[in-house]
Every structure is written in C-alpha cells, then in structure tokens.
Amino acid sequence: MLKKAEYDNKDPHMCLLEYRATPIDSNLPSPAKLLFNRDINSLLPKFNIADRVSPIVEHLSYRQAKQKNYFDLRTKELCKLLVKGENVRVQKENKTCEPGKIVDLSNKPRTYVVKLENGSVLERNRKYLIRDSKTKKPPPVTITNTPDSRPKRSIQYPKKCNEFVSYRN
C-alpha cells in the first residue's frame, strides 16, 4: 500500500488514514472507530449503522479466543521450573548457547537472573534457558574392534592411473 502510494506520488499518510478508517470485518468497525469511538474523516464513503457496542465486544473476544485456540495448538509446556543455583545454557541472539548459573528469580513471570561464566549477569525468559546436562554424565562407551563380517576385495586401479599423483588409499 505504501509502495503504491509512492509509485502514484500520493501522500502515504492519507493511505494510512484510509487503512485505519476501513472496517476490520463485516461485524466490526474500523480500528479508528474502536480507538476514538467515532468515525474519522476520510475519503471513504460512510454508512450510518447504529452503535452496537456489546455485539462488537463479543465478536472481538470471540475472534481473540479463536486466535488463541489456534496458537495453542502448536505450543507446548516447558518442563519444570528452574531453581536457584542450577546450571543452564543461555541462548544468545545468534542462536549460540553459553553456560551459566541461575542466581535469582526475577519479579517478572518466567524470568530468571543468570550469571554467565565470564561474570556478566543477564535477565532471560525461561524460553531461552536450557537445562545444562553437565551434571548428568553419560555412561562411558566401550568400543570393541570387531572384524567386518564380510571380507573386502582389494581394489586395483588401471596402470594408466599410476602416471598421476593420487591421494587414494
């Protein structure tokens, strides 16, 4: 819409005004009417519809509940809450993880104060904290040299290939 306004050499603010004056849905008024409780002056034609505040609020809450339902289909609960002194890995902006330790719980929901190994103190949401598995050591793996079940044939390359330097085994 803004690109079209620039292409047509029109005022982008007028485009935004028209966008905000456009009704959201057939049952819902425009965002400007919801905000100011009146229609704003725009170039769009207006139809006088009696104010139906309660059905509008009900319809908005229905749409929000529907959006929440679809959002919650793909979400999952994070495992147990973290406790003070627990080792964690903190996910950074570039998707790398750094080891740290939980120092305190923040007063914000699901937020923890974490001290990294370099000494810096961060406040991170539970979403970006991963329990560190340093405390859980995997059992040692023993590797036994077992012969192959089938013998392999020896590979002989053609003699003409001997003229060139090859890095084959």
Short mmCIF file of C-alpha atoms in Angstrom, two decimals:
data_model
loop_
_atom_site.label_atom_id
_atom_site.label_comp_id
_atom_site.label_asym_id
_atom_site.label_seq_id
_atom_site.Cartn_x
_atom_site.Cartn_y
_atom_site.Cartn_z
CA MET A 1 0.00 0.00 0.00
CA LEU A 2 2.82 2.40 0.85
CA LYS A 3 4.74 1.30 -2.23
CA LYS A 4 1.69 2.02 -4.38
CA ALA A 5 1.36 5.49 -2.82
CA GLU A 6 5.00 6.18 -3.60
CA TYR A 7 4.54 4.87 -7.14
CA ASP A 8 1.45 7.07 -7.69
CA ASN A 9 3.10 10.09 -6.00
CA LYS A 10 0.38 10.22 -3.32
CA ASP A 11 0.65 11.06 0.35
CA PRO A 12 1.47 7.88 2.36
CA HIS A 13 -0.22 9.37 5.44
CA MET A 14 -3.52 9.52 3.55
CA CYS A 15 -3.09 5.84 2.68
CA LEU A 16 -2.60 5.01 6.35
CA LEU A 17 -5.64 7.13 7.24
CA GLU A 18 -7.78 5.23 4.74
CA TYR A 19 -6.41 1.92 6.01
CA ARG A 20 -7.30 2.81 9.60
CA ALA A 21 -10.75 4.00 8.52
CA THR A 22 -11.51 0.67 6.81
CA PRO A 23 -13.65 -1.74 8.87
CA ILE A 24 -11.86 -4.84 10.17
CA ASP A 25 -14.70 -7.22 9.48
CA SER A 26 -18.30 -7.05 8.37
CA ASN A 27 -19.31 -7.16 12.04
CA LEU A 28 -16.51 -4.95 13.39
CA PRO A 29 -15.91 -1.23 12.92
CA SER A 30 -12.63 0.32 11.81
CA PRO A 31 -9.62 0.48 14.16
CA ALA A 32 -10.01 4.27 14.27
CA LYS A 33 -13.64 3.97 15.39
CA LEU A 34 -12.65 1.45 18.05
CA LEU A 35 -9.94 3.83 19.27
CA PHE A 36 -11.77 7.18 19.07
CA ASN A 37 -15.34 5.85 19.37
CA ARG A 38 -16.28 7.87 16.27
CA ASP A 39 -15.59 7.78 12.54
CA ILE A 40 -12.60 9.74 11.33
CA ASN A 41 -12.78 11.98 8.28
CA SER A 42 -11.58 10.13 5.25
CA LEU A 43 -12.37 9.84 1.57
CA LEU A 44 -14.16 6.52 2.04
CA PRO A 45 -17.97 6.60 1.95
CA LYS A 46 -19.57 6.07 5.37
CA PHE A 47 -22.70 4.17 6.22
CA ASN A 48 -24.58 5.10 9.36
CA ILE A 49 -25.05 1.94 11.35
CA ALA A 50 -26.48 2.07 14.85
CA ASP A 51 -23.84 1.60 17.52
CA ARG A 52 -23.82 -1.99 18.65
CA VAL A 53 -21.13 -1.90 21.31
CA SER A 54 -21.86 -5.15 23.13
CA PRO A 55 -22.03 -7.34 19.98
CA ILE A 56 -18.79 -5.75 18.80
CA VAL A 57 -17.00 -6.56 22.05
CA GLU A 58 -18.40 -10.08 22.00
CA HIS A 59 -17.28 -10.58 18.41
CA LEU A 60 -13.80 -9.23 19.20
CA SER A 61 -13.46 -11.55 22.19
CA TYR A 62 -14.68 -14.47 20.05
CA ARG A 63 -12.02 -13.71 17.43
CA GLN A 64 -9.33 -13.40 20.09
CA ALA A 65 -10.36 -16.71 21.65
CA LYS A 66 -10.26 -18.34 18.22
CA GLN A 67 -6.77 -16.95 17.57
CA LYS A 68 -5.62 -18.15 21.00
CA ASN A 69 -7.01 -21.61 20.29
CA TYR A 70 -5.08 -21.89 17.01
CA PHE A 71 -1.92 -20.50 18.63
CA ASP A 72 -2.14 -23.00 21.50
CA LEU A 73 -2.38 -25.95 19.10
CA ARG A 74 1.36 -25.69 18.35
CA THR A 75 2.63 -24.68 21.77
CA LYS A 76 3.94 -26.97 24.48
CA GLU A 77 4.56 -26.59 28.17
CA LEU A 78 8.15 -26.06 29.22
CA CYS A 79 9.43 -28.66 31.64
CA LYS A 80 9.80 -27.99 35.36
CA LEU A 81 10.72 -24.58 36.68
CA LEU A 82 14.38 -23.88 37.25
CA VAL A 83 15.74 -23.37 40.76
CA LYS A 84 18.39 -21.06 42.15
CA GLY A 85 21.91 -22.44 41.66
CA GLU A 86 21.00 -24.69 38.73
CA ASN A 87 23.36 -24.86 35.74
CA VAL A 88 21.78 -23.72 32.48
CA ARG A 89 22.73 -22.80 28.94
CA VAL A 90 21.64 -19.34 27.77
CA GLN A 91 20.62 -18.95 24.13
CA LYS A 92 22.08 -15.78 22.61
CA GLU A 93 20.82 -13.68 19.68
CA ASN A 94 22.96 -15.58 17.19
CA LYS A 95 21.50 -18.96 18.32
CA THR A 96 24.65 -19.96 20.22
CA CYS A 97 24.47 -21.12 23.82
CA GLU A 98 26.70 -20.09 26.69
CA PRO A 99 26.90 -21.88 30.04
CA GLY A 100 25.67 -20.04 33.10
CA LYS A 101 24.13 -20.44 36.53
CA ILE A 102 20.79 -19.19 37.85
CA VAL A 103 21.43 -16.56 40.50
CA ASP A 104 17.91 -15.41 41.30
CA LEU A 105 14.29 -15.42 40.15
CA SER A 106 13.08 -12.15 38.66
CA ASN A 107 9.83 -10.48 39.66
CA LYS A 108 8.63 -10.83 36.06
CA PRO A 109 6.82 -14.07 35.16
CA ARG A 110 9.03 -16.94 33.88
CA THR A 111 12.13 -14.72 34.04
CA TYR A 112 15.43 -15.64 35.70
CA VAL A 113 18.64 -13.78 36.55
CA VAL A 114 21.58 -15.76 35.12
CA LYS A 115 25.31 -15.29 35.72
CA LEU A 116 27.50 -16.36 32.80
CA GLU A 117 30.98 -17.84 33.10
CA ASN A 118 32.58 -14.55 32.03
CA GLY A 119 30.92 -12.84 35.02
CA SER A 120 28.18 -10.90 33.24
CA VAL A 121 24.67 -11.06 34.71
CA LEU A 122 21.67 -11.38 32.37
CA GLU A 123 17.92 -11.49 32.82
CA ARG A 124 16.38 -14.07 30.50
CA ASN A 125 12.98 -15.61 29.90
CA ARG A 126 12.55 -19.35 30.50
CA LYS A 127 12.13 -19.83 26.76
CA TYR A 128 15.83 -19.02 26.20
CA LEU A 129 17.21 -21.15 29.05
CA ILE A 130 18.13 -24.81 28.60
CA ARG A 131 18.96 -27.14 31.48
CA ASP A 132 22.64 -28.00 31.33
CA SER A 133 23.45 -31.68 31.16
CA LYS A 134 26.90 -31.29 32.78
CA THR A 135 25.63 -32.87 35.97
CA LYS A 136 24.37 -35.91 34.08
CA LYS A 137 27.38 -37.72 32.68
CA PRO A 138 26.64 -40.33 30.06
CA PRO A 139 27.98 -43.82 30.74
CA PRO A 140 31.37 -44.49 29.16
CA VAL A 141 31.16 -46.06 25.75
CA THR A 142 33.38 -49.05 25.12
CA ILE A 143 34.45 -49.57 21.55
CA THR A 144 35.50 -53.05 20.64
CA ASN A 145 37.31 -53.77 17.43
CA THR A 146 35.23 -56.35 15.70
CA PRO A 147 36.26 -57.60 12.31
CA ASP A 148 34.00 -56.90 9.38
CA SER A 149 31.53 -59.63 8.77
CA ARG A 150 32.48 -59.82 5.11
CA PRO A 151 35.91 -59.63 3.53
CA LYS A 152 36.50 -56.71 1.19
CA ARG A 153 38.05 -57.24 -2.19
CA SER A 154 41.28 -55.48 -2.98
CA ILE A 155 40.87 -52.70 -5.49
CA GLN A 156 43.37 -52.46 -8.32
CA TYR A 157 43.36 -49.33 -10.41
CA PRO A 158 44.34 -49.38 -14.09
CA LYS A 159 48.03 -48.91 -14.86
CA LYS A 160 47.39 -45.72 -16.78
CA CYS A 161 46.27 -44.13 -13.49
CA ASN A 162 49.74 -44.71 -11.99
CA GLU A 163 51.15 -41.85 -14.08
CA PHE A 164 49.26 -39.30 -12.00
CA VAL A 165 49.63 -38.48 -8.33
CA SER A 166 46.69 -39.89 -6.48
CA TYR A 167 45.55 -39.39 -2.90
CA ARG A 168 43.54 -42.58 -2.73
CA ASN A 169 44.15 -45.15 -0.04
#
